[in-house]
Structures are given as structure tokens and as C-alpha cells.
Amino acid sequence: MTTPALLPLSGRRIPTLSPGASSFPHHRATLRLSEKFILLLILSAFITLCFGAFFFLPDNSKHKRFDFGLEDVLIPHIESEKEARHSSRQVIHGGGAHDEHRHREEEESLRDKIRADHERALQEAKEKLRKSKEELKAEIQTEKTKVAEDLKKKDGPKPLPPVPMPKLVGVNDGDPGDPDTKEKRDKIREMMKHAWDSYRQYGWGHNELKPIAKKGHSTNIFGNSQMGATIVDALDTLYIMGLHDEFKDGQEWIEQNLDFGVNAEVSVFEVNIRFIGGLLAAYYLSGQEVFKVKAVQLAEKLLPAFNTPTGIPWAMVNLKSGVGRNWGWASAGSSILAEFGTLHMEFVHLTYLTGNPAYYQKVMHIRKLLAKMDRPNGLYPNYLNPRTGRWGQHHTSVGGLGDSFYEYLLKAWLMSDKTDTEARKTYDDAIEAIERHLIRKSNGGLTFIGEWKNGHLERKMGHLTCFAGGMFALGADGSPDDKAGHYLQLGAEIAHTCHESYDRTVLKLGPEAFKFDSGLEAVAVRQNEKYYILRPEVIETYWYMWRFTHDPKYRQWGWEAAQAIDKYCRVSGGFSGVKDVYSSNPTYDDVQQSFFLAETLKYLYLLFSSDELLPLENWVFNTEAHPLPVLHLGNITLPGSETQR
């Protein structure tokens, strides 16, 4: 899940030197360097010869001559000098002819080495003097590059420690058995291939795709650089669908092109859930080390965002400079609950894979800070100032700005093999307050989750909020006071309400937000709430409800949504969002979101697969639908957890 569309950031242009300004001094320095290089070679050869002649001055009684091809160089016959030493050793150690023979061999080897070194030095000098200035310049540049690469390797990241791979179950196949279900699943795979192939053809390397204009697209959450967000986001979906050629293409692009040293200001939250989550999932599914290495490199770039007075991270950070700031529209410069509260899963895995406790400590610090704060009506407001540690305006939502904070409390517990009881308790308390203050039934009998704003309940529910049906079902097992059945039923009621929001439109696709007042229920009122941008949350809830109940209506509802997407959102260059789901002649927004490949199509594929594909006992999905394995941490005890079993 992602936060609502964010306002554009002001662009900044970095001043650059003109080519003439930089190239001339560099060229001049290169000429001086090449001339010095030639003189240095000649001088070096001369000193080497003089040094050899001086050090090995022959005695007058015996010497040997060696022909080096260029001139005769006298090499002393040093046996007589050492014979006295050998004879004394023989007296002390009782040595004999054998020792003398061994020493003669050593001396002969030493002479051979000296002769070879002299020959090589003279030959290299001779070859250098034959070369043109251009050739010498090229050699100097090659040497400089080699030195730079060696330094880079020396100063580069340390190799990651070997850690045991968590138990991985059900990473592919998942054949549903039933031919009709399999046919539907194959259709979803075909839709994925169309989305990927279109991106491959028209937007490769860009963050996203404009499928009608047939060119690359990006938003301010990714900064101003081409980081291939769609590639990273789609990798695990490709893998579990068995599209291995496409997966390999994505892996090659990441190996050769994915660079995090760019001067780009990115959303910490979006980069964490899409890039780090996507890379970690690709690593666990495929075992390819490059994904783990890239995830760790990127995580290092995000850490400066936590350099605030409270430790609550900035919303954005510049990957090159490490400078952070918050969105201009957020309440009084606040950080956003769903953003700083949706880091735990990925950061715990980073600590597990690297042995570096910093990642885990950052997210646990956030949890501890929130635990100490007063919460109005037990609710968490969506805004928190990272400088003062105080809440911003009192707005609470289980949709945009708040949603995945609650999701990650539950999933922290699940991912820890249910040992992080502190996370579970925090989740249970939060859900109890949400049910008391935000969940209501409409006049028509639809259960919905409203938004708390400045002391009153707004009877409006966003598409993003529809994920909560799946969350309630996922968290039912382990609920306090034997309320598992209650929360599973609550999940089913939310799924029903969200299906109604789809069913009451012309296109059978749900709007961005819908209201429950003035006689209108589960219907969008404002024009700017009638759009559908390929979001996954409703289908996500269908999948969780299917896994926990196997009620066939969830597959039926999912198939209706898939058909509507294929009919109204598919264009020749991919898939596009639509601006009005109540219009029989919809206009397109011309964006193929990366989360369409990461989430929407993945959840549809899983909905028509068997439960053996990525079983929930072994995998926990991050908020971008990237599966991460449950960590059976053995004898490692993380703060907040029970003693490991």
C-alpha cells in the first residue's frame, strides 16, 4: 500500500562546469605526467644498474660475466665471502658437504633472480623509449584507473557475514489443480507479461511507464533519477509466476545499472517498501547474492534520514548528500505515521543479514518513543513532528497516512515467529481503539472504517483502507479474549463493503474514496475521488479471506476485478489507471504504476493458486506485497521478544 498521490517537489539544478573549463587543466597535467614518467623510467634503470654494480663490486681474484644482450654487467662471485660463515656454522652444527652443496644452490638461485630482474628492468625501459607520447598517455590512464579501482575495492563495503537461510517453503508452482482456476491463473500471468513486456519495450530503466504515450515516467517519490522502480518491484512476481527469462533480464539490469550514489531526493518509505523490500524478496526467492548486496547498499543511504532530534526519520532523504526533510504539505513539518511506522520488517531482515544492529535499533527506538506518548482516545494521529516529538493535527486514519503502521505491528509479531509479543500487544491495543472509535455500520448495513478528524468521525473510507479486511483476518489467530472469530467476521464485512464499492460503479472498479452519508453508500461523491489507479488493496483482502475461509465468492470477486482491469485499463502499451469509474467512456491517467506489477497482479495470481504457494506460516508479505520469510532466530534474542523457543 502506498500513501495518496504526493505534491510535486521543487526542482533544483546542480551547476556544472563547461567541458572547456575542466578538460584543459586535466590535459596539461597529463602531458607533464607522461614526460615525468619517461624520465623516471630512464633514471630508475640507471640507478638500478649503478646500485647493482656498487653493491656487488667483484674481488680481483674471481668474477663471472653474464651477457644481458644490451651490455656486460659484472656480477660478483660471492661464494668466497660466505664460505667463512658456512665453515663456522659447520663447526657449531656439525654440518658437512651437504650443507655446503645446499648453500651453493641457494646462491645460484639468488644470482639467477638478480639477473632476471635486471633483464626485465632494462627490457621495460627499452620498450618504453620506443613508444609514442599517445601510447604512454594511454598506459598512464590505465594505471590510474587500476589504482582507483583497487582503492575502491579496499574502501568498499565489507563482505556480508554468512547467515543461515531461513526455511523457504513454496517459492514456485502452486498449481490449483482445477482446470477452470488454472485457466484464470494463466490469464493473470498473461496480463503480467503484457505489463512487463510493455515496460521493457517503452520504459526500460525508468521508474514507471506511460503506456499510452509509450515512454518512461517517474514521480517525486523517486527523485529525479532513473532507478528502475518497476524492475525491482516486479522481480518477485515474475519469479513466482515462473517468468524466469524476464526475471533474468531484470537481474542483469540491476547488476549493471542500479546505482544509489545519485543526487536524488527520494521518499524513505516508498524506497524502503518497493526497493529494499523488493530486493530482499528477490534474494530470498532466488538465492542471488546481488539482490542482498544492493539492498544493504541502499539501506546505508537511508540511514541519514534518522538524524533528527527524536530519531523519527525525515520523509525524504538525498541519496548522495544524506540531507533529509519532510513533505511541505504535511502538518507543520511533521513526519507521517504510515511512513516512519512502515520500516520494521525490512530493517529487521537487514540486521539479520548483515549482523549490524543499527537497523533494528532504529525501528525499535521509534516503537519505544511512541509507547511513551499520550494518544487521544487511544488513537495514533497521522502526524508527528521529528524535531519536537509532538503530534501534529489530530487526524487518525486506517487508510492513507496511517494504514501500514498498524499492518507492520501485526507483521512484526508474525515475522518473529510470534515471539515479538510487544508488537502484538501494541497492535491489539490499537485495533481495539480503532474498533471503538472508527468502525461503524451504515444505514444500509455496510461495515466501514471512518476517519477521525479534529474530534469527530468522517464517514468516508478510502480504497487504501480496504486492505484492513485482510489485516483483521491475518491477525484473528492470536487475538486476546478468544476474539479470533470476531475479527475474521470483521474482515469478511470489510471485504463485502469494498466489493460493493466496486460493484456500484459502471466499470466494476472501485473509486479512490467513497462515502456513507446523505443516502449514498460506498459511492464516490467528488470528482477527484472517482479514479482508479490500478490499486491492489481490495484484491489483497480477497486473497487473505480466501486463504482463511476458502469461500468461493472471494475468487469470484477477484475474477470480476481482473476482467474489469483487462477490459478497461489495458491499452496497447501496457495498463493505465482511469479517471472516472462511473463513466462508460473512461479517460486514462496514462500511468502504469510499479505496484500494479508488485501487488495487484501478484495477489490475483495467488488468489488462483493453491495454498502451497507462499504459505502464510512461512512467509509474511510487506506492504508492497514482497514476501519475506519468517525468521526463526534460534538463540538470537531481540529486545521486546520473549526468550526464543
Short mmCIF file of C-alpha atoms in Angstrom, two decimals, residues 145-610:
data_model
loop_
_atom_site.label_atom_id
_atom_site.label_comp_id
_atom_site.label_asym_id
_atom_site.label_seq_id
_atom_site.Cartn_x
_atom_site.Cartn_y
_atom_site.Cartn_z
CA THR A 145 42.14 3.60 -13.41
CA LYS A 146 43.57 0.42 -11.91
CA VAL A 147 44.77 2.27 -8.82
CA ALA A 148 41.35 3.91 -8.43
CA GLU A 149 39.59 0.54 -8.71
CA ASP A 150 41.95 -1.02 -6.17
CA LEU A 151 41.29 1.82 -3.75
CA LYS A 152 37.55 1.47 -4.32
CA LYS A 153 37.74 -2.24 -3.54
CA LYS A 154 39.81 -1.53 -0.45
CA ASP A 155 37.43 1.15 0.83
CA GLY A 156 34.24 -0.55 -0.42
CA PRO A 157 31.63 -2.33 1.67
CA LYS A 158 32.83 -5.20 3.78
CA PRO A 159 31.62 -8.63 2.69
CA LEU A 160 28.41 -9.61 4.44
CA PRO A 161 28.65 -12.31 7.10
CA PRO A 162 27.29 -15.73 6.20
CA VAL A 163 23.94 -16.35 7.85
CA PRO A 164 21.70 -19.38 7.58
CA MET A 165 18.93 -19.05 5.01
CA PRO A 166 15.54 -19.13 6.76
CA LYS A 167 13.27 -22.03 5.96
CA LEU A 168 11.89 -21.39 2.48
CA VAL A 169 8.71 -23.21 1.54
CA GLY A 170 6.57 -22.97 -1.58
CA VAL A 171 8.51 -20.49 -3.69
CA ASN A 172 7.03 -21.56 -7.02
CA ASP A 173 4.36 -23.62 -8.79
CA GLY A 174 1.17 -23.60 -6.67
CA ASP A 175 -0.88 -25.38 -9.34
CA PRO A 176 -4.53 -25.04 -8.24
CA GLY A 177 -5.47 -28.38 -9.82
CA ASP A 178 -8.89 -27.29 -11.06
CA PRO A 179 -8.70 -26.57 -14.85
CA ASP A 180 -11.01 -23.55 -14.68
CA THR A 181 -9.00 -21.95 -11.87
CA LYS A 182 -5.77 -22.75 -13.71
CA GLU A 183 -7.11 -21.03 -16.84
CA LYS A 184 -7.83 -17.90 -14.81
CA ARG A 185 -4.37 -18.02 -13.27
CA ASP A 186 -2.83 -18.32 -16.73
CA LYS A 187 -4.78 -15.22 -17.77
CA ILE A 188 -3.28 -13.28 -14.85
CA ARG A 189 0.19 -14.41 -15.92
CA GLU A 190 -0.55 -13.19 -19.46
CA MET A 191 -1.58 -9.79 -18.06
CA MET A 192 1.69 -9.64 -16.13
CA LYS A 193 3.65 -10.46 -19.25
CA HIS A 194 1.85 -7.71 -21.18
CA ALA A 195 2.60 -5.17 -18.44
CA TRP A 196 6.25 -6.24 -18.19
CA ASP A 197 6.90 -6.52 -21.94
CA SER A 198 5.39 -3.06 -22.49
CA TYR A 199 7.62 -1.58 -19.79
CA ARG A 200 10.58 -3.49 -21.24
CA GLN A 201 9.93 -2.00 -24.67
CA TYR A 202 8.95 1.57 -23.85
CA GLY A 203 10.15 2.43 -20.34
CA TRP A 204 13.14 0.22 -19.58
CA GLY A 205 15.27 1.67 -16.78
CA HIS A 206 12.75 4.40 -15.98
CA ASN A 207 10.85 4.15 -12.73
CA GLU A 208 7.44 3.61 -14.32
CA LEU A 209 5.70 3.63 -17.70
CA LYS A 210 3.31 5.92 -19.55
CA PRO A 211 1.55 3.16 -21.54
CA ILE A 212 -0.34 5.45 -23.94
CA ALA A 213 2.50 7.89 -24.66
CA LYS A 214 4.75 4.78 -24.65
CA LYS A 215 7.61 6.35 -22.75
CA GLY A 216 9.15 6.35 -19.29
CA HIS A 217 7.51 8.04 -16.30
CA SER A 218 8.51 8.99 -12.78
CA THR A 219 7.14 10.83 -9.75
CA ASN A 220 8.77 12.84 -6.99
CA ILE A 221 8.81 9.86 -4.61
CA PHE A 222 11.73 8.50 -6.65
CA GLY A 223 13.57 11.78 -7.04
CA ASN A 224 14.88 12.82 -10.44
CA SER A 225 16.81 9.67 -11.31
CA GLN A 226 16.11 6.53 -13.32
CA MET A 227 16.25 3.80 -10.68
CA GLY A 228 14.16 1.18 -12.46
CA ALA A 229 11.46 1.05 -9.77
CA THR A 230 9.22 -1.19 -11.89
CA ILE A 231 12.06 -3.68 -12.39
CA VAL A 232 12.81 -4.01 -8.68
CA ASP A 233 9.13 -4.02 -7.71
CA ALA A 234 8.19 -6.71 -10.24
CA LEU A 235 11.04 -9.18 -9.71
CA ASP A 236 9.41 -11.47 -7.15
CA THR A 237 6.12 -11.52 -9.08
CA LEU A 238 8.00 -12.64 -12.19
CA TYR A 239 9.76 -15.32 -10.19
CA ILE A 240 6.70 -16.89 -8.57
CA MET A 241 4.88 -16.83 -11.93
CA GLY A 242 7.74 -18.79 -13.49
CA LEU A 243 8.67 -15.97 -15.89
CA HIS A 244 12.37 -16.69 -15.44
CA ASP A 245 13.67 -15.12 -18.66
CA GLU A 246 12.02 -11.87 -17.67
CA PHE A 247 13.42 -12.24 -14.15
CA LYS A 248 16.91 -12.71 -15.57
CA ASP A 249 16.57 -9.54 -17.67
CA GLY A 250 15.66 -7.62 -14.54
CA GLN A 251 18.54 -9.11 -12.59
CA GLU A 252 21.04 -8.15 -15.31
CA TRP A 253 19.78 -4.56 -15.32
CA ILE A 254 20.15 -4.37 -11.54
CA GLU A 255 23.67 -5.80 -11.65
CA GLN A 256 24.81 -3.36 -14.33
CA ASN A 257 22.78 -0.20 -13.75
CA LEU A 258 21.21 0.13 -10.31
CA ASP A 259 23.22 2.90 -8.64
CA PHE A 260 22.35 4.52 -5.32
CA GLY A 261 25.08 7.17 -5.39
CA VAL A 262 22.88 9.54 -7.39
CA ASN A 263 21.96 13.08 -6.43
CA ALA A 264 18.28 12.27 -5.91
CA GLU A 265 15.85 13.13 -3.12
CA VAL A 266 13.63 10.10 -2.53
CA SER A 267 10.82 9.02 -0.22
CA VAL A 268 12.31 6.91 2.57
CA PHE A 269 9.05 4.98 2.93
CA GLU A 270 8.49 4.26 -0.77
CA VAL A 271 12.11 3.32 -1.41
CA ASN A 272 12.09 1.04 1.63
CA ILE A 273 8.92 -0.87 0.75
CA ARG A 274 9.49 -1.04 -3.02
CA PHE A 275 13.27 -1.24 -3.41
CA ILE A 276 14.61 -2.77 -0.19
CA GLY A 277 11.53 -4.99 0.17
CA GLY A 278 11.69 -5.99 -3.49
CA LEU A 279 15.42 -6.73 -3.42
CA LEU A 280 15.18 -8.76 -0.20
CA ALA A 281 12.27 -10.82 -1.56
CA ALA A 282 14.15 -11.44 -4.82
CA TYR A 283 17.17 -12.57 -2.79
CA TYR A 284 15.21 -15.00 -0.64
CA LEU A 285 13.28 -16.45 -3.58
CA SER A 286 16.20 -16.81 -5.99
CA GLY A 287 19.25 -17.00 -3.72
CA GLN A 288 21.12 -14.49 -5.93
CA GLU A 289 23.59 -12.55 -3.75
CA VAL A 290 23.42 -9.39 -5.87
CA PHE A 291 19.96 -8.58 -4.51
CA LYS A 292 21.12 -8.80 -0.89
CA VAL A 293 24.18 -6.65 -1.59
CA LYS A 294 22.12 -3.98 -3.37
CA ALA A 295 19.53 -3.93 -0.57
CA VAL A 296 22.24 -3.31 2.02
CA GLN A 297 23.89 -0.61 -0.10
CA LEU A 298 20.58 1.22 -0.40
CA ALA A 299 19.76 0.82 3.29
CA GLU A 300 23.02 2.59 4.17
CA LYS A 301 21.85 5.53 2.06
CA LEU A 302 18.58 5.76 4.02
CA LEU A 303 20.14 5.79 7.50
CA PRO A 304 20.96 9.55 7.48
CA ALA A 305 17.20 10.22 7.38
CA PHE A 306 17.12 9.19 11.06
CA ASN A 307 19.45 12.02 12.09
CA THR A 308 16.71 14.06 13.77
CA PRO A 309 16.36 15.27 17.38
CA THR A 310 13.88 12.49 18.12
CA GLY A 311 15.10 9.69 15.87
CA ILE A 312 11.83 9.85 13.92
CA PRO A 313 13.09 9.87 10.30
CA TRP A 314 12.50 12.54 7.71
CA ALA A 315 10.08 11.66 4.92
CA MET A 316 12.72 12.28 2.26
CA VAL A 317 16.48 11.94 2.04
CA ASN A 318 19.02 12.84 -0.63
CA LEU A 319 20.83 9.61 -1.51
CA LYS A 320 24.08 11.45 -2.22
CA SER A 321 24.25 14.10 0.49
CA GLY A 322 22.19 12.39 3.21
CA VAL A 323 20.22 15.59 3.80
CA GLY A 324 16.63 14.93 4.91
CA ARG A 325 13.41 16.93 5.06
CA ASN A 326 9.65 16.46 5.26
CA TRP A 327 6.86 16.99 2.77
CA GLY A 328 5.83 20.62 2.59
CA TRP A 329 2.13 19.76 2.86
CA ALA A 330 2.42 17.60 6.00
CA SER A 331 1.08 19.16 9.20
CA ALA A 332 3.59 21.76 10.44
CA GLY A 333 6.60 19.91 9.07
CA SER A 334 5.56 16.56 10.53
CA SER A 335 6.63 13.07 9.61
CA ILE A 336 3.82 10.67 8.69
CA LEU A 337 2.77 7.68 10.81
CA ALA A 338 2.42 5.27 7.88
CA GLU A 339 5.86 6.25 6.62
CA PHE A 340 8.07 6.12 9.71
CA GLY A 341 5.96 3.21 11.03
CA THR A 342 6.48 1.02 7.96
CA LEU A 343 10.16 0.15 8.20
CA HIS A 344 10.23 -2.65 10.76
CA MET A 345 10.00 -5.73 8.55
CA GLU A 346 12.73 -4.74 6.12
CA PHE A 347 15.05 -3.33 8.80
CA VAL A 348 14.87 -6.46 10.95
CA HIS A 349 15.86 -8.53 7.92
CA LEU A 350 18.72 -6.11 7.21
CA THR A 351 20.05 -6.64 10.74
CA TYR A 352 19.65 -10.41 10.33
CA LEU A 353 21.56 -10.47 7.03
CA THR A 354 24.33 -8.03 7.97
CA GLY A 355 24.80 -8.56 11.68
CA ASN A 356 24.56 -4.77 12.02
CA PRO A 357 22.20 -3.92 14.91
CA ALA A 358 21.74 -0.31 13.73
CA TYR A 359 18.73 -1.14 11.54
CA TYR A 360 16.86 -2.95 14.27
CA GLN A 361 17.75 -0.30 16.82
CA LYS A 362 16.36 2.48 14.60
CA VAL A 363 12.91 0.91 14.29
CA MET A 364 12.78 -0.22 17.92
CA HIS A 365 13.59 3.32 19.01
CA ILE A 366 10.53 4.54 17.09
CA ARG A 367 8.34 1.94 18.80
CA LYS A 368 9.65 2.85 22.26
CA LEU A 369 9.09 6.55 21.64
CA LEU A 370 5.50 6.01 20.51
CA ALA A 371 4.80 3.81 23.54
CA LYS A 372 5.66 6.71 25.87
CA MET A 373 3.40 9.23 24.15
CA ASP A 374 -0.16 10.11 25.09
CA ARG A 375 -2.67 9.03 22.48
CA PRO A 376 -6.01 10.82 22.17
CA ASN A 377 -8.74 8.20 22.72
CA GLY A 378 -6.06 5.56 22.36
CA LEU A 379 -5.69 6.51 18.67
CA TYR A 380 -2.44 7.30 16.87
CA PRO A 381 -2.59 10.63 15.00
CA ASN A 382 -1.13 10.54 11.49
CA TYR A 383 1.39 13.34 12.06
CA LEU A 384 4.40 13.55 14.40
CA ASN A 385 6.97 16.34 14.43
CA PRO A 386 10.51 14.84 14.28
CA ARG A 387 12.04 17.93 15.93
CA THR A 388 9.74 18.28 18.95
CA GLY A 389 8.36 14.76 19.29
CA ARG A 390 4.81 16.11 19.46
CA TRP A 391 1.76 15.08 17.48
CA GLY A 392 0.61 17.29 14.63
CA GLN A 393 -3.08 17.76 13.89
CA HIS A 394 -5.31 15.05 15.36
CA HIS A 395 -6.23 13.10 12.26
CA THR A 396 -6.40 9.30 12.51
CA SER A 397 -6.92 7.00 9.54
CA VAL A 398 -6.58 3.33 8.74
CA GLY A 399 -6.27 4.43 5.11
CA GLY A 400 -3.69 6.77 3.62
CA LEU A 401 -1.21 8.31 6.11
CA GLY A 402 -1.88 5.66 8.76
CA ASP A 403 -2.62 2.27 7.18
CA SER A 404 0.61 0.28 7.12
CA PHE A 405 1.70 1.36 10.62
CA TYR A 406 -0.93 -1.00 12.06
CA GLU A 407 -0.15 -3.65 9.47
CA TYR A 408 3.55 -3.70 10.45
CA LEU A 409 2.79 -4.08 14.16
CA LEU A 410 0.96 -7.30 13.39
CA LYS A 411 3.52 -8.46 10.85
CA ALA A 412 6.46 -7.77 13.19
CA TRP A 413 4.90 -10.36 15.51
CA LEU A 414 4.25 -12.84 12.70
CA MET A 415 7.72 -12.41 11.19
CA SER A 416 9.37 -13.06 14.56
CA ASP A 417 7.69 -16.48 14.68
CA LYS A 418 5.21 -14.90 17.12
CA THR A 419 7.89 -14.08 19.70
CA ASP A 420 7.73 -10.26 19.43
CA THR A 421 4.88 -10.06 21.92
CA GLU A 422 5.42 -6.33 22.44
CA ALA A 423 4.44 -5.71 18.80
CA ARG A 424 1.37 -7.94 19.14
CA LYS A 425 0.20 -6.14 22.29
CA THR A 426 0.64 -2.74 20.61
CA TYR A 427 -1.37 -3.97 17.61
CA ASP A 428 -4.19 -5.36 19.75
CA ASP A 429 -4.49 -2.12 21.73
CA ALA A 430 -4.53 -0.03 18.55
CA ILE A 431 -7.19 -2.20 16.88
CA GLU A 432 -9.37 -2.06 19.98
CA ALA A 433 -9.30 1.77 19.86
CA ILE A 434 -9.98 1.75 16.10
CA GLU A 435 -12.98 -0.53 16.54
CA ARG A 436 -14.34 1.64 19.32
CA HIS A 437 -13.97 4.99 17.57
CA LEU A 438 -13.70 4.45 13.80
CA ILE A 439 -15.66 1.34 12.76
CA ARG A 440 -19.37 1.81 12.17
CA LYS A 441 -22.30 0.24 10.29
CA SER A 442 -24.08 2.28 7.64
CA ASN A 443 -27.88 2.59 7.42
CA GLY A 444 -27.73 0.02 4.64
CA GLY A 445 -25.85 -2.47 6.84
CA LEU A 446 -22.33 -1.95 5.41
CA THR A 447 -19.44 -2.05 7.88
CA PHE A 448 -16.95 0.73 7.17
CA ILE A 449 -13.89 2.34 8.78
CA GLY A 450 -14.19 6.11 9.01
CA GLU A 451 -11.54 8.76 9.71
CA TRP A 452 -11.20 10.71 12.95
CA LYS A 453 -10.66 14.41 12.29
CA ASN A 454 -10.48 17.06 14.99
CA GLY A 455 -12.81 15.32 17.38
CA HIS A 456 -15.44 13.93 15.01
CA LEU A 457 -15.83 10.92 12.69
CA GLU A 458 -15.83 11.48 8.95
CA ARG A 459 -17.98 8.78 7.34
CA LYS A 460 -15.61 8.22 4.44
CA MET A 461 -13.46 5.24 3.54
CA GLY A 462 -10.56 5.16 1.11
CA HIS A 463 -9.58 2.40 -1.29
CA LEU A 464 -6.35 2.12 0.69
CA THR A 465 -8.37 1.33 3.83
CA CYS A 466 -9.73 -1.82 2.16
CA PHE A 467 -6.50 -3.66 2.99
CA ALA A 468 -7.75 -3.78 6.60
CA GLY A 469 -10.16 -6.64 5.86
CA GLY A 470 -7.18 -8.86 5.12
CA MET A 471 -5.29 -7.50 8.13
CA PHE A 472 -8.13 -8.35 10.51
CA ALA A 473 -8.28 -11.89 9.11
CA LEU A 474 -4.50 -12.29 9.30
CA GLY A 475 -4.46 -11.14 12.91
CA ALA A 476 -7.50 -13.14 14.02
CA ASP A 477 -5.43 -16.08 15.26
CA GLY A 478 -3.73 -14.86 18.42
CA SER A 479 -6.36 -12.25 19.29
CA PRO A 480 -6.97 -11.65 23.00
CA ASP A 481 -10.11 -12.81 24.77
CA ASP A 482 -10.91 -15.53 22.22
CA LYS A 483 -11.93 -12.93 19.63
CA ALA A 484 -10.47 -14.77 16.62
CA GLY A 485 -13.93 -15.48 15.20
CA HIS A 486 -14.96 -11.87 15.73
CA TYR A 487 -12.01 -10.47 13.78
CA LEU A 488 -12.38 -12.99 10.96
CA GLN A 489 -16.02 -11.88 10.67
CA LEU A 490 -14.96 -8.23 10.74
CA GLY A 491 -12.55 -8.95 7.89
CA ALA A 492 -15.38 -10.53 5.89
CA GLU A 493 -17.61 -7.49 6.47
CA ILE A 494 -14.90 -5.08 5.28
CA ALA A 495 -14.32 -7.28 2.20
CA HIS A 496 -18.05 -7.13 1.44
CA THR A 497 -18.17 -3.33 1.78
CA CYS A 498 -15.18 -2.90 -0.50
CA HIS A 499 -16.69 -5.25 -3.06
CA GLU A 500 -19.81 -3.09 -3.02
CA SER A 501 -17.67 -0.03 -3.81
CA TYR A 502 -16.57 -1.89 -6.96
CA ASP A 503 -19.97 -3.30 -7.82
CA ARG A 504 -21.72 0.09 -7.65
CA THR A 505 -19.60 1.61 -10.43
CA VAL A 506 -20.08 1.39 -14.20
CA LEU A 507 -16.62 -0.15 -14.78
CA LYS A 508 -16.83 -2.56 -11.80
CA LEU A 509 -13.62 -0.99 -10.46
CA GLY A 510 -13.52 0.76 -7.10
CA PRO A 511 -13.07 4.52 -6.64
CA GLU A 512 -10.25 6.10 -4.64
CA ALA A 513 -12.63 7.02 -1.79
CA PHE A 514 -16.34 6.53 -1.03
CA LYS A 515 -18.81 7.90 1.50
CA PHE A 516 -21.59 6.65 3.76
CA ASP A 517 -23.90 9.61 4.27
CA SER A 518 -26.70 11.59 2.61
CA GLY A 519 -28.28 8.38 1.40
CA LEU A 520 -25.18 7.43 -0.61
CA GLU A 521 -23.24 4.39 0.49
CA ALA A 522 -19.95 3.02 -0.87
CA VAL A 523 -20.06 5.60 -3.66
CA ALA A 524 -17.61 8.40 -4.52
CA VAL A 525 -19.07 11.88 -4.42
CA ARG A 526 -16.27 14.20 -5.51
CA GLN A 527 -14.82 14.06 -8.99
CA ASN A 528 -11.29 13.81 -7.61
CA GLU A 529 -12.24 10.61 -5.75
CA LYS A 530 -13.67 8.71 -8.71
CA TYR A 531 -10.40 7.49 -10.18
CA TYR A 532 -8.85 4.01 -10.08
CA ILE A 533 -5.06 3.81 -10.39
CA LEU A 534 -4.62 0.01 -10.55
CA ARG A 535 -4.62 -0.27 -6.76
CA PRO A 536 -4.35 -3.72 -5.08
CA GLU A 537 -5.92 -3.31 -1.63
CA VAL A 538 -9.36 -4.79 -2.32
CA ILE A 539 -7.86 -7.78 -4.15
CA GLU A 540 -5.36 -8.19 -1.29
CA THR A 541 -8.25 -8.59 1.15
CA TYR A 542 -9.98 -11.08 -1.20
CA TRP A 543 -6.83 -13.19 -1.18
CA TYR A 544 -6.42 -13.22 2.61
CA MET A 545 -10.10 -14.04 3.06
CA TRP A 546 -9.78 -16.87 0.53
CA ARG A 547 -6.78 -18.31 2.36
CA PHE A 548 -8.57 -18.28 5.72
CA THR A 549 -12.10 -19.32 4.63
CA HIS A 550 -11.91 -20.83 1.12
CA ASP A 551 -15.27 -19.22 0.42
CA PRO A 552 -15.55 -19.34 -3.41
CA LYS A 553 -17.07 -15.84 -3.56
CA TYR A 554 -13.63 -14.33 -2.99
CA ARG A 555 -12.25 -15.97 -6.12
CA GLN A 556 -15.36 -14.86 -7.99
CA TRP A 557 -14.97 -11.26 -6.83
CA GLY A 558 -11.28 -11.34 -7.72
CA TRP A 559 -12.06 -12.63 -11.20
CA GLU A 560 -14.60 -9.85 -11.73
CA ALA A 561 -11.93 -7.29 -10.84
CA ALA A 562 -9.36 -8.95 -13.12
CA GLN A 563 -11.76 -8.90 -16.05
CA ALA A 564 -12.62 -5.25 -15.45
CA ILE A 565 -8.92 -4.30 -15.32
CA ASP A 566 -8.24 -6.22 -18.51
CA LYS A 567 -11.24 -4.66 -20.27
CA TYR A 568 -10.97 -1.02 -19.20
CA CYS A 569 -7.34 -0.47 -18.14
CA ARG A 570 -5.49 -2.46 -20.78
CA VAL A 571 -4.01 -0.48 -23.69
CA SER A 572 -1.56 -1.47 -26.39
CA GLY A 573 1.38 -0.13 -24.36
CA GLY A 574 0.52 -1.72 -21.00
CA PHE A 575 -2.11 -0.92 -18.35
CA SER A 576 -3.34 2.53 -17.33
CA GLY A 577 -5.40 3.92 -14.48
CA VAL A 578 -8.77 5.51 -15.32
CA LYS A 579 -10.05 8.88 -14.14
CA ASP A 580 -13.75 8.06 -13.60
CA VAL A 581 -15.03 4.60 -12.74
CA TYR A 582 -18.63 5.81 -13.11
CA SER A 583 -18.19 6.79 -16.78
CA SER A 584 -18.87 4.34 -19.58
CA ASN A 585 -16.25 6.17 -21.68
CA PRO A 586 -13.36 6.44 -19.25
CA THR A 587 -10.30 8.58 -19.86
CA TYR A 588 -6.87 7.30 -18.90
CA ASP A 589 -4.35 8.78 -16.49
CA ASP A 590 -1.57 7.21 -18.62
CA VAL A 591 0.45 5.72 -15.75
CA GLN A 592 1.32 2.06 -15.21
CA GLN A 593 2.15 2.10 -11.50
CA SER A 594 5.01 -0.13 -10.33
CA PHE A 595 2.72 -1.50 -7.59
CA PHE A 596 0.39 -2.89 -10.26
CA LEU A 597 3.08 -5.48 -11.08
CA ALA A 598 4.27 -5.86 -7.49
CA GLU A 599 0.90 -6.17 -5.78
CA THR A 600 -2.28 -6.20 -7.88
CA LEU A 601 -1.22 -8.92 -10.30
CA LYS A 602 0.63 -10.89 -7.61
CA TYR A 603 -2.40 -11.05 -5.31
CA LEU A 604 -4.61 -12.07 -8.24
CA TYR A 605 -2.15 -14.81 -9.18
CA LEU A 606 -2.01 -16.07 -5.59
CA LEU A 607 -5.81 -15.97 -5.38
CA PHE A 608 -5.98 -18.54 -8.21
CA SER A 609 -3.08 -20.65 -6.90
CA SER A 610 -3.02 -23.36 -4.26
#
